[in-house]
Amino acid sequence: MAVTIVNPQNLVYARPKGFTDTPTHYCPGCTHGTAHRLVAEVLEEMNILDRTIGVAPVGCAVFAYNYIDVDFVEAAHGRAPAMATGIKRVLPDRVVFSYQGDGDLASIGMAETVHAAARGENITIIFINNAIYGMTGGQMAPTTLPGMKTTSSPNGRDVETQGYPIRVSEMLATLDGAGYIVRRSLHDPKNIRLAKKAIRTAFETQVHGLGFSMVELLSTCNTGWGVTPVESLTWLEEHMIPAFPLGDYKIAPAVAALKF
Amino acid sequence: MAREMWKGNEAIAEAAVRAGLEAYFGYPITPQNEVLEYLSHRMPELGRAFVQAESEPAVINMVYGAACTGARVMTSSSSPGISLMQEGLSYIAGTEVPMVLVNVMRGGPGLGNIAPSQGDYNQICKGGGHGDYHPIVLAPASIQEAVDLMPVAFELAHKYLNICTILIDGSIGQMMEPIQLPEMQPVVRKEYGWAVSGAKGRERHILTSIYLDVPTEEKTNLRLLGRWREAQANEIRYKEYFLDDAEYVVIGFGTAGRIALSAVRAARAQGHKVGLFRPISVNPFPYKRVEELCKQAKSFLVVEMNTGQMLKDVQAAVRNRIPMRFYGRLGGVMPFPDEFIQEIQEMIKNPGKPDDDPADLWYQRMMAR
């Protein structure tokens, strides 16, 4: 006999329909799980789970398809925006999104990202910026902060020889094809709520055919950063936000006018 | 339908359209630009997908995405561009989704030149990208044959969930010939049990080439091999000319095979019992038929526009049973029929021994020129 633990009228939090029952492989404290959940919630709320196709990256989120319960393909490193383009052009009435980290999107896949935005490709990118290569063990990323220690910048990123971090949202916002480009953060509940709203707007941008949409999410990698989960949230707030200011970098007038 | 003069690249593009091409992604590179240019107006006119991408890696990953939907999808490029696509081709092979690739080969390696060459035989036939996979490769020798093979390429790609490459060179891409185009086939999107389209009313589909569980990857490799073995058994294609009573057999694919036909005709006119064997499916390669021809032939002459890449496949079938001769021109140089005629005459005069190394002897002759 089924036991009702929570009466439906009292239920305020449950596993979203867009989530599978598979426990994630992410390190405890990592914000990937939060980002995944926000995507799953938005797809469920928009009632588009059964017409959405996800494109997983190479990086920690390589197995995103194990958790977000929609049709999925697994791209080569950095090529997710191209793969998403191929799917979207053949199936223009479906919702196509990629989920990519900073190494995938801003290093090896920068060309694919910039050109998808320039074409105004009607796809959505969820961009996880945690300033490090997580899966391969904490190497320097294109978003690693100056002076930040990684396994391939052990003395701290030296901008003289290793260059400067790339602010992707600011860069893509210069492109006419971009409909919605914002940066949010996952370090506290308030910002997580704002992030969810942005993800919703990004998918609405796509559903309404208003061009390329990307939500950059400042995220933690406590393992790669070598700090505790709680410390990582503080570190994000204190160090990453000044380097990558939160904000709306491009909201096309038609997107601003959307009601949902 | 009337015969019309068509340029090779444009004819291939139109043949693909008529075979139900739903999406084309490309990037400019000579000598295949006309495929891209032609489809840039033809595809939108029919409401089908066309994208000029930012690079060949982007092209092949757009193809990869579109292939995951089960659509008939194609790209075309030329040698350096094909090299840039190898990563994506390996992923496509590993994910077991169908696509058609047209390689209009040019002289290489490196930037090379834009003249016709067959230097990509190994790259295209033996895989090119990383991992254990075997693409299907068809090598037509005329525009008509290329046009006729276009629907076949899509059928094979979808039947074997594999890459099917049409391998031609710049001369076939650039020249004009009278051809007859096939009737327009309707676009039919089948409901595949594997394709992604949004999981409406069904279990969701996941397409990937990652198998971290090693035994599962081995199983996947065996599944690919199983399908490849089926293709080897069923998809051998070749054309034979004057072979009934031939004592000497010339073997060449694509343009080299076509030039060889002129040479063989001339040698026949001189009274020599020479025939031509022209593989069309260069992968799977017609090993068995070549082996059979050893029984009737005193000697083989293999002709190519490379350093003897297909020669290795012929040798694998011949296994030193009969003497062989090789003649190749390189780097974009087109051989004349006269050169082949001379080679045929030399072969008849002195067939050599089965243990001779034909590539070595050819190299010595080239250097002594």
XYZ file of C-alpha atoms in Angstrom:
629
model
C 0.000 0.000 0.000
C 1.331 3.374 -0.975
C 2.050 5.630 1.952
C 1.404 9.311 1.433
C 4.270 11.051 3.145
C 3.377 14.546 2.012
C -0.115 15.647 1.146
C -0.191 17.186 -2.320
C -1.417 20.509 -0.983
C 1.658 20.692 1.246
C 4.179 19.687 -1.399
C 6.517 22.597 -2.120
C 9.581 20.828 -3.450
C 9.932 17.664 -5.508
C 12.087 16.143 -8.157
C 11.204 17.857 -11.447
C 9.702 15.692 -14.176
C 12.631 16.618 -16.369
C 15.043 14.877 -14.021
C 15.824 11.177 -14.120
C 16.264 9.134 -10.940
C 19.986 8.683 -11.619
C 22.199 10.168 -8.888
C 24.689 12.609 -10.430
C 28.389 11.840 -10.618
C 29.333 15.403 -9.678
C 31.569 16.147 -6.711
C 29.696 17.082 -3.529
C 29.402 20.860 -3.482
C 29.569 21.348 -7.236
C 26.895 23.606 -8.724
C 26.346 21.499 -11.868
C 23.503 19.715 -10.088
C 21.830 23.050 -9.394
C 22.214 24.178 -12.996
C 20.863 20.852 -14.300
C 17.874 21.119 -12.020
C 17.077 24.643 -13.158
C 17.101 23.523 -16.786
C 14.874 20.551 -15.972
C 12.437 22.743 -14.038
C 12.206 25.296 -16.833
C 11.633 22.653 -19.530
C 8.897 21.119 -17.384
C 7.243 24.472 -16.630
C 7.262 25.371 -20.316
C 5.823 21.948 -21.097
C 8.464 21.314 -23.755
C 10.226 18.236 -22.352
C 8.932 16.061 -25.161
C 10.092 18.354 -27.935
C 13.483 19.281 -26.568
C 16.822 17.898 -27.701
C 19.866 18.477 -25.521
C 23.472 18.566 -26.661
C 25.936 17.449 -23.992
C 29.538 18.728 -23.994
C 32.891 17.189 -23.258
C 33.811 18.062 -19.708
C 32.230 17.328 -16.337
C 28.754 17.592 -17.870
C 29.524 14.932 -20.497
C 26.857 12.774 -18.878
C 24.234 15.521 -18.601
C 21.950 13.202 -20.569
C 21.927 10.770 -17.670
C 20.125 13.375 -15.562
C 18.061 15.678 -17.771
C 15.268 13.529 -19.137
C 14.983 14.561 -22.800
C 16.328 13.308 -26.131
C 20.070 13.941 -26.081
C 23.163 13.817 -28.240
C 26.750 13.904 -27.052
C 28.985 16.333 -28.944
C 32.708 16.369 -29.557
C 34.706 18.791 -27.383
C 33.593 22.345 -28.154
C 31.403 21.431 -31.111
C 28.048 21.477 -29.351
C 26.837 24.737 -30.959
C 27.573 23.293 -34.418
C 25.815 20.053 -33.577
C 22.876 21.976 -32.139
C 22.775 24.004 -35.363
C 22.563 20.824 -37.435
C 19.672 19.508 -35.360
C 17.820 22.823 -35.227
C 18.059 23.407 -38.984
C 16.481 20.026 -39.690
C 13.933 20.242 -36.863
C 13.180 23.979 -36.533
C 10.067 23.431 -34.410
C 11.966 21.566 -31.674
C 13.810 23.167 -28.793
C 17.560 22.592 -28.964
C 19.994 23.514 -26.228
C 23.606 22.817 -25.399
C 25.123 22.727 -21.939
C 28.823 23.592 -21.956
C 31.656 24.421 -19.633
C 34.257 27.139 -20.074
C 36.968 24.960 -21.622
C 34.470 23.470 -24.049
C 32.726 26.718 -24.980
C 35.356 29.437 -24.602
C 38.519 27.578 -25.589
C 38.238 24.740 -28.091
C 34.693 25.666 -29.107
C 34.997 29.445 -29.251
C 34.628 29.591 -33.035
C 31.498 27.430 -32.995
C 30.039 29.557 -30.186
C 30.753 32.930 -31.780
C 29.461 31.875 -35.193
C 26.295 30.271 -33.831
C 25.609 33.607 -32.136
C 26.532 35.571 -35.260
C 24.116 33.506 -37.341
C 21.404 34.211 -34.801
C 21.001 30.465 -34.531
C 17.789 29.753 -32.650
C 19.449 27.649 -29.992
C 20.036 28.098 -26.280
C 23.368 27.630 -24.558
C 23.730 27.074 -20.842
C 27.313 28.138 -20.201
C 28.927 26.957 -16.966
C 31.834 29.219 -16.059
C 33.821 27.865 -13.114
C 37.173 29.245 -14.242
C 38.816 25.832 -14.511
C 38.905 22.514 -16.386
C 37.090 20.269 -13.938
C 36.983 16.837 -15.545
C 40.625 16.660 -16.582
C 41.782 17.603 -13.096
C 41.855 21.344 -12.635
C 43.918 22.879 -15.441
C 43.863 26.525 -16.465
C 40.780 27.536 -18.442
C 40.218 30.522 -20.734
C 38.245 31.984 -17.820
C 40.855 31.334 -15.111
C 41.456 34.532 -13.170
C 44.853 36.289 -13.209
C 46.987 34.855 -10.430
C 44.672 31.879 -9.922
C 46.489 28.616 -9.230
C 45.578 25.595 -11.340
C 47.428 22.384 -12.140
C 48.754 23.958 -15.350
C 49.403 27.388 -13.792
C 50.849 26.175 -10.498
C 52.306 29.574 -9.625
C 49.098 31.358 -10.516
C 47.981 32.445 -13.977
C 50.704 34.751 -15.258
C 49.035 37.119 -17.669
C 52.402 37.945 -19.253
C 52.752 34.433 -20.622
C 49.287 32.896 -20.204
C 47.085 35.782 -21.165
C 43.873 37.099 -19.696
C 40.499 35.541 -18.967
C 37.813 35.915 -21.632
C 34.489 37.537 -20.810
C 32.269 35.589 -23.147
C 28.937 37.261 -22.460
C 30.355 40.739 -23.079
C 31.919 39.525 -26.321
C 28.840 37.754 -27.697
C 26.647 40.722 -26.793
C 28.339 42.687 -29.586
C 26.850 40.346 -32.188
C 23.612 41.288 -33.931
C 22.448 37.663 -34.051
C 22.379 37.386 -30.270
C 18.885 37.789 -28.822
C 19.512 37.165 -25.149
C 22.899 37.109 -23.399
C 23.096 37.375 -19.610
C 25.406 36.359 -16.795
C 24.049 34.986 -13.520
C 25.545 33.163 -10.560
C 24.706 30.025 -8.582
C 26.352 30.948 -5.288
C 23.257 31.689 -3.198
C 19.464 31.127 -3.270
C 18.647 34.614 -4.503
C 21.025 34.310 -7.430
C 19.834 30.785 -8.175
C 16.293 32.152 -8.543
C 17.550 34.871 -10.852
C 19.453 32.243 -12.821
C 16.302 30.190 -13.261
C 14.413 33.216 -14.537
C 17.187 33.854 -17.038
C 17.151 30.236 -18.229
C 13.408 30.533 -18.717
C 13.871 33.732 -20.729
C 16.562 32.101 -22.838
C 14.296 29.186 -23.767
C 11.405 31.579 -24.398
C 13.716 33.517 -26.727
C 14.273 30.333 -28.693
C 10.651 29.219 -28.691
C 9.666 32.622 -30.089
C 12.373 32.472 -32.753
C 14.174 35.562 -31.466
C 17.714 34.399 -32.083
C 20.658 33.041 -30.183
C 20.334 32.864 -26.406
C 22.953 32.141 -23.778
C 22.929 32.166 -20.007
C 26.375 32.238 -18.462
C 26.296 30.769 -14.968
C 29.151 31.501 -12.603
C 29.695 28.150 -10.928
C 31.949 26.492 -8.433
C 34.522 23.732 -8.702
C 35.496 23.183 -5.092
C 37.548 20.128 -6.020
C 39.499 21.899 -8.762
C 39.846 25.045 -6.678
C 41.033 23.012 -3.668
C 38.556 24.463 -1.194
C 35.500 23.243 0.711
C 32.052 23.566 -0.896
C 31.116 26.434 1.421
C 34.429 28.215 0.828
C 33.918 27.831 -2.900
C 30.630 29.747 -2.738
C 32.333 32.583 -0.899
C 35.283 32.486 -3.294
C 32.917 32.739 -6.251
C 31.214 35.757 -4.756
C 34.419 37.508 -3.756
C 36.619 36.750 -6.731
C 34.625 35.664 -9.720
C 31.835 38.227 -9.656
C 34.265 41.189 -9.712
C 36.020 39.626 -12.724
C 32.809 38.507 -14.422
C 30.154 41.058 -13.438
C 26.611 39.724 -13.300
C 24.138 41.413 -15.593
C 22.168 41.561 -18.801
C 24.550 41.998 -21.712
C 22.109 41.746 -24.572
C 18.346 41.686 -24.439
C 16.869 42.278 -27.867
C 13.794 44.525 -27.736
C 11.569 41.644 -28.898
C 12.894 39.513 -26.039
C 12.308 42.304 -23.534
C 8.719 42.483 -24.753
C 8.070 38.751 -24.152
C 5.310 37.970 -21.667
C 5.350 34.590 -19.973
C 14.594 12.692 -69.660
C 16.963 14.527 -71.992
C 20.692 14.513 -71.632
C 22.071 17.858 -70.491
C 25.529 19.325 -70.093
C 26.348 19.608 -66.399
C 29.451 20.514 -64.454
C 30.488 17.660 -62.152
C 30.146 19.497 -58.844
C 26.745 20.935 -59.737
C 25.494 17.616 -61.077
C 26.473 15.889 -57.848
C 24.673 18.580 -55.864
C 21.492 18.257 -57.949
C 21.655 14.461 -57.808
C 21.853 14.664 -54.011
C 18.837 16.978 -53.980
C 16.911 14.515 -56.132
C 17.958 11.672 -53.834
C 16.127 13.413 -50.985
C 18.902 15.499 -49.441
C 17.377 17.354 -46.485
C 20.350 19.243 -45.139
C 23.674 20.394 -46.538
C 26.469 22.055 -44.609
C 29.623 23.262 -46.312
C 32.639 25.518 -46.420
C 34.367 26.931 -49.499
C 37.384 25.064 -50.815
C 38.577 24.589 -54.376
C 37.900 22.450 -56.422
C 34.475 21.701 -54.855
C 33.058 25.242 -54.434
C 30.275 24.723 -56.956
C 28.591 22.123 -54.737
C 28.267 24.722 -51.980
C 27.311 27.510 -54.366
C 24.703 25.444 -56.179
C 23.073 24.211 -52.986
C 23.088 27.712 -51.471
C 20.170 28.554 -53.778
C 18.772 25.130 -54.540
C 18.187 23.991 -50.946
C 16.366 27.138 -49.715
C 14.275 27.087 -52.906
C 12.984 23.674 -51.798
C 12.640 24.666 -48.141
C 15.544 22.460 -47.135
C 18.418 23.233 -44.773
C 21.609 24.888 -46.005
C 24.349 26.457 -43.893
C 27.711 27.813 -44.953
C 29.608 27.161 -41.735
C 32.605 28.947 -40.259
C 34.993 26.019 -40.702
C 35.142 22.378 -41.678
C 35.109 21.240 -38.035
C 31.862 23.193 -37.652
C 30.539 21.736 -40.925
C 31.062 18.152 -39.913
C 29.538 18.716 -36.484
C 26.485 20.327 -38.069
C 26.290 17.227 -40.252
C 26.670 15.125 -37.102
C 23.755 16.911 -35.436
C 21.530 16.667 -38.509
C 22.477 12.997 -38.986
C 21.290 12.324 -35.427
C 17.766 13.291 -36.543
C 17.775 10.576 -39.221
C 17.684 13.119 -42.053
C 19.493 12.588 -45.345
C 22.467 14.872 -44.795
C 25.595 15.575 -46.781
C 28.675 17.702 -46.959
C 31.367 18.098 -49.577
C 34.921 19.304 -49.387
C 38.373 18.765 -50.796
C 41.432 17.153 -49.272
C 42.622 19.747 -46.672
C 39.019 20.352 -45.648
C 38.406 16.629 -45.302
C 41.414 16.426 -42.971
C 39.774 19.041 -40.768
C 36.618 16.921 -40.629
C 38.276 13.745 -39.407
C 37.410 14.320 -35.744
C 33.718 14.643 -36.542
C 33.805 11.709 -38.953
C 35.151 9.492 -36.191
C 32.358 10.637 -33.855
C 29.758 10.007 -36.563
C 31.137 6.523 -37.127
C 31.230 5.884 -33.378
C 27.682 7.130 -32.877
C 26.467 4.964 -35.782
C 24.560 7.655 -37.661
C 24.381 7.959 -41.459
C 25.903 10.660 -43.651
C 27.177 11.186 -47.156
C 30.541 12.847 -47.745
C 31.845 14.025 -51.095
C 35.617 14.420 -51.351
C 36.750 16.221 -54.499
C 40.431 15.363 -54.078
C 43.247 17.762 -54.892
C 47.037 17.619 -54.842
C 48.738 17.366 -51.455
C 49.985 16.918 -48.791
C 49.558 20.191 -46.923
C 48.047 23.047 -48.837
C 49.203 21.291 -52.011
C 47.399 22.619 -55.045
C 43.985 22.525 -56.648
C 44.768 19.988 -59.377
C 43.182 16.520 -59.499
C 44.786 13.847 -57.327
C 43.989 10.502 -55.711
C 46.250 11.054 -52.726
C 43.488 10.695 -50.138
C 42.711 7.034 -50.881
C 44.275 5.786 -47.650
C 42.804 8.550 -45.521
C 39.305 8.040 -46.860
C 39.249 4.254 -47.143
C 41.225 3.287 -44.076
C 39.337 5.507 -41.681
C 41.140 8.830 -41.362
C 39.794 9.641 -37.922
C 40.725 7.889 -34.696
C 39.392 4.512 -33.658
C 38.336 1.328 -35.383
C 35.817 2.068 -38.102
C 35.371 1.399 -41.804
C 33.602 3.948 -43.980
C 31.970 2.928 -47.253
C 33.711 4.588 -50.206
C 32.482 4.760 -53.803
C 34.773 6.078 -56.533
C 32.964 7.026 -59.754
C 34.914 7.730 -62.930
C 32.459 10.032 -64.690
C 29.850 12.615 -63.835
C 27.060 10.244 -64.861
C 28.401 7.545 -62.596
C 28.701 10.025 -59.716
C 25.103 11.118 -60.289
C 23.918 7.513 -60.392
C 25.780 6.675 -57.184
C 24.296 9.555 -55.199
C 21.044 7.806 -54.186
C 23.054 4.626 -53.621
C 25.321 6.518 -51.218
C 22.368 7.663 -49.109
C 20.850 4.193 -49.117
C 24.106 2.581 -48.025
C 24.743 5.208 -45.331
C 21.285 4.623 -43.862
C 21.340 0.866 -44.299
C 24.707 0.423 -42.575
C 24.476 3.482 -40.265
C 27.803 4.568 -41.616
C 29.643 7.246 -43.536
C 29.383 6.786 -47.272
C 31.940 8.785 -49.227
C 31.807 9.653 -52.898
C 35.494 9.886 -53.750
C 36.280 11.887 -56.861
C 39.031 14.261 -57.887
C 39.087 17.816 -59.126
C 38.792 16.792 -62.760
C 35.422 15.091 -62.272
C 34.277 18.002 -60.103
C 35.284 20.643 -62.613
C 34.612 19.144 -66.043
C 31.320 19.187 -67.949
C 29.718 16.113 -69.482
C 26.352 15.261 -70.949
C 24.381 13.424 -68.285
C 20.919 12.221 -67.512
C 19.690 13.200 -64.077
C 17.331 10.926 -62.160
C 13.754 11.909 -61.319
C 13.190 13.889 -58.127
C 12.560 11.589 -55.183
C 10.324 12.879 -52.415
C 11.889 13.592 -49.042
C 10.838 10.803 -46.727
C 11.720 11.126 -43.062
C 11.534 7.677 -41.590
C 10.812 7.151 -37.911
C 14.036 5.558 -36.816
C 14.250 3.775 -33.497
C 17.434 5.670 -32.713
C 16.975 9.219 -34.047
C 16.488 12.250 -31.802
C 13.427 14.382 -32.439
C 12.013 15.097 -28.976
C 10.698 12.139 -26.978
C 7.019 12.692 -27.684
C 5.066 9.514 -26.951
C 8.128 7.298 -26.763
C 11.169 6.473 -24.664
C 13.845 9.099 -25.080
C 16.773 8.522 -27.419
C 20.376 9.240 -26.523
C 23.042 9.284 -29.214
C 26.637 9.180 -28.082
C 30.024 7.756 -28.955
C 31.236 7.521 -25.352
C 31.425 4.100 -23.699
C 33.457 4.435 -20.520
C 32.614 0.843 -19.712
C 35.359 -0.841 -21.699
C 33.573 -4.133 -22.493
C 30.636 -2.095 -23.842
C 33.018 -0.213 -26.128
C 34.388 -3.535 -27.342
C 30.845 -4.686 -28.014
C 30.226 -1.448 -29.919
C 33.344 -2.022 -32.006
C 32.129 -5.540 -32.762
C 28.725 -4.161 -33.771
C 30.439 -1.746 -36.179
C 32.562 -4.575 -37.495
C 29.509 -6.784 -37.953
C 27.813 -4.157 -40.073
C 31.025 -3.619 -41.989
C 31.342 -7.328 -42.713
C 27.797 -7.254 -44.068
C 28.785 -4.368 -46.340
C 31.859 -6.326 -47.430
C 29.642 -9.247 -48.358
C 26.929 -7.255 -50.149
C 28.253 -3.979 -51.444
C 31.116 -4.806 -53.763
C 30.895 -2.748 -56.936
C 33.228 -2.656 -59.910
C 33.236 -2.374 -63.663
C 35.072 -4.626 -66.118
C 36.151 -3.851 -69.675
C 37.532 -6.315 -72.235
C 38.293 -8.868 -69.521
C 36.792 -11.993 -71.182
C 39.979 -13.027 -72.951
C 42.379 -10.626 -71.267
C 45.844 -11.891 -70.459
C 46.937 -8.572 -69.016
C 44.774 -6.561 -66.656
C 45.017 -2.876 -65.861
C 43.517 -1.885 -62.502
C 42.653 1.690 -61.642
C 39.868 3.598 -59.877
C 38.182 6.907 -60.634
C 39.935 9.175 -63.102
C 43.021 6.943 -63.370
C 40.700 4.057 -64.296
C 38.964 6.236 -66.847
C 42.223 7.296 -68.489
C 43.272 3.644 -68.415
C 40.200 2.745 -70.471
C 41.487 4.894 -73.336
C 44.869 3.212 -73.021
C 43.338 -0.273 -72.948
C 41.243 0.472 -76.037
C 44.361 1.670 -77.855
C 46.311 -1.431 -76.779
C 43.449 -3.629 -77.988
C 43.613 -1.835 -81.349
C 47.291 -2.816 -81.413
C 46.231 -6.441 -80.914
C 47.128 -6.854 -77.247
C 44.831 -8.930 -75.036
C 44.428 -6.284 -72.351
C 41.442 -5.572 -70.161
C 40.529 -3.073 -67.444
C 39.244 -3.714 -63.961
C 37.870 -0.571 -62.301
C 36.844 -0.871 -58.636
C 33.897 1.414 -57.822
C 33.534 0.419 -54.197
C 37.120 1.041 -53.154
C 36.003 0.312 -49.603
C 34.869 -2.464 -49.331
C 37.516 -3.341 -51.905
C 36.761 -6.136 -54.402
C 39.571 -8.403 -53.141
C 37.853 -11.604 -54.249
C 37.357 -10.515 -57.836
C 40.974 -9.346 -58.062
C 42.048 -12.718 -56.685
C 39.991 -14.486 -59.379
C 41.561 -12.348 -62.086
C 44.988 -13.655 -61.035
C 43.955 -17.001 -62.525
C 43.522 -15.627 -66.036
C 46.091 -12.827 -66.065
C 49.785 -13.082 -66.772
C 50.356 -9.737 -65.124
C 48.577 -6.735 -63.574
C 49.275 -3.069 -64.122
C 47.959 -0.860 -61.314
C 47.570 2.823 -62.204
C 46.837 5.592 -59.735
C 47.261 9.310 -59.174
C 49.194 8.668 -55.963
C 52.229 6.676 -54.796
C 50.438 3.329 -54.886
C 47.846 3.478 -52.124
C 45.281 1.174 -53.772
C 48.211 -0.932 -54.964
C 48.496 -2.262 -51.378
C 44.901 -3.521 -51.561
C 45.537 -5.170 -54.927
C 48.698 -6.766 -53.529
C 46.729 -8.079 -50.553
C 44.486 -9.907 -53.040
C 47.256 -11.037 -55.407
C 49.624 -12.287 -52.698
C 52.546 -12.627 -55.125
C 50.695 -15.078 -57.357
C 51.471 -13.124 -60.504
C 53.861 -10.306 -61.393
C 52.613 -6.766 -60.996
C 53.557 -3.399 -62.315
C 52.698 0.001 -60.908
C 52.464 3.416 -62.478
C 51.508 6.551 -60.577
C 51.551 10.298 -61.138
C 51.610 12.531 -58.113
C 50.788 15.869 -56.618
C 48.083 16.839 -59.088
C 49.756 15.637 -62.292
C 47.216 13.975 -64.583
C 48.597 11.012 -66.534
C 47.989 10.881 -70.296
C 46.693 7.683 -71.937
C 50.025 7.491 -73.817
C 51.874 6.972 -70.560
C 49.599 4.052 -69.671
C 49.910 2.595 -73.183
C 53.666 2.623 -72.807
C 53.344 0.919 -69.413
C 51.070 -1.743 -70.926
C 53.588 -2.378 -73.699
C 56.449 -2.618 -71.194
C 54.419 -5.027 -69.052
C 53.748 -7.307 -72.026
C 57.384 -7.173 -73.099
C 58.681 -7.920 -69.624
C 56.050 -8.986 -67.096
C 58.681 -9.410 -64.357
C 58.522 -11.828 -61.472
C 55.806 -12.308 -58.844
C 58.247 -11.316 -56.086
C 59.139 -7.972 -57.681
C 58.178 -4.906 -55.687
C 56.136 -2.873 -58.194
C 56.214 0.320 -56.119
C 59.990 0.154 -55.786
C 60.534 -0.473 -59.502
C 58.181 2.391 -60.376
C 60.070 4.716 -58.020
C 63.366 3.783 -59.669
C 61.879 4.538 -63.098
C 60.491 7.881 -61.915
C 63.827 8.934 -60.466
C 65.696 7.865 -63.613
C 63.573 10.104 -65.846
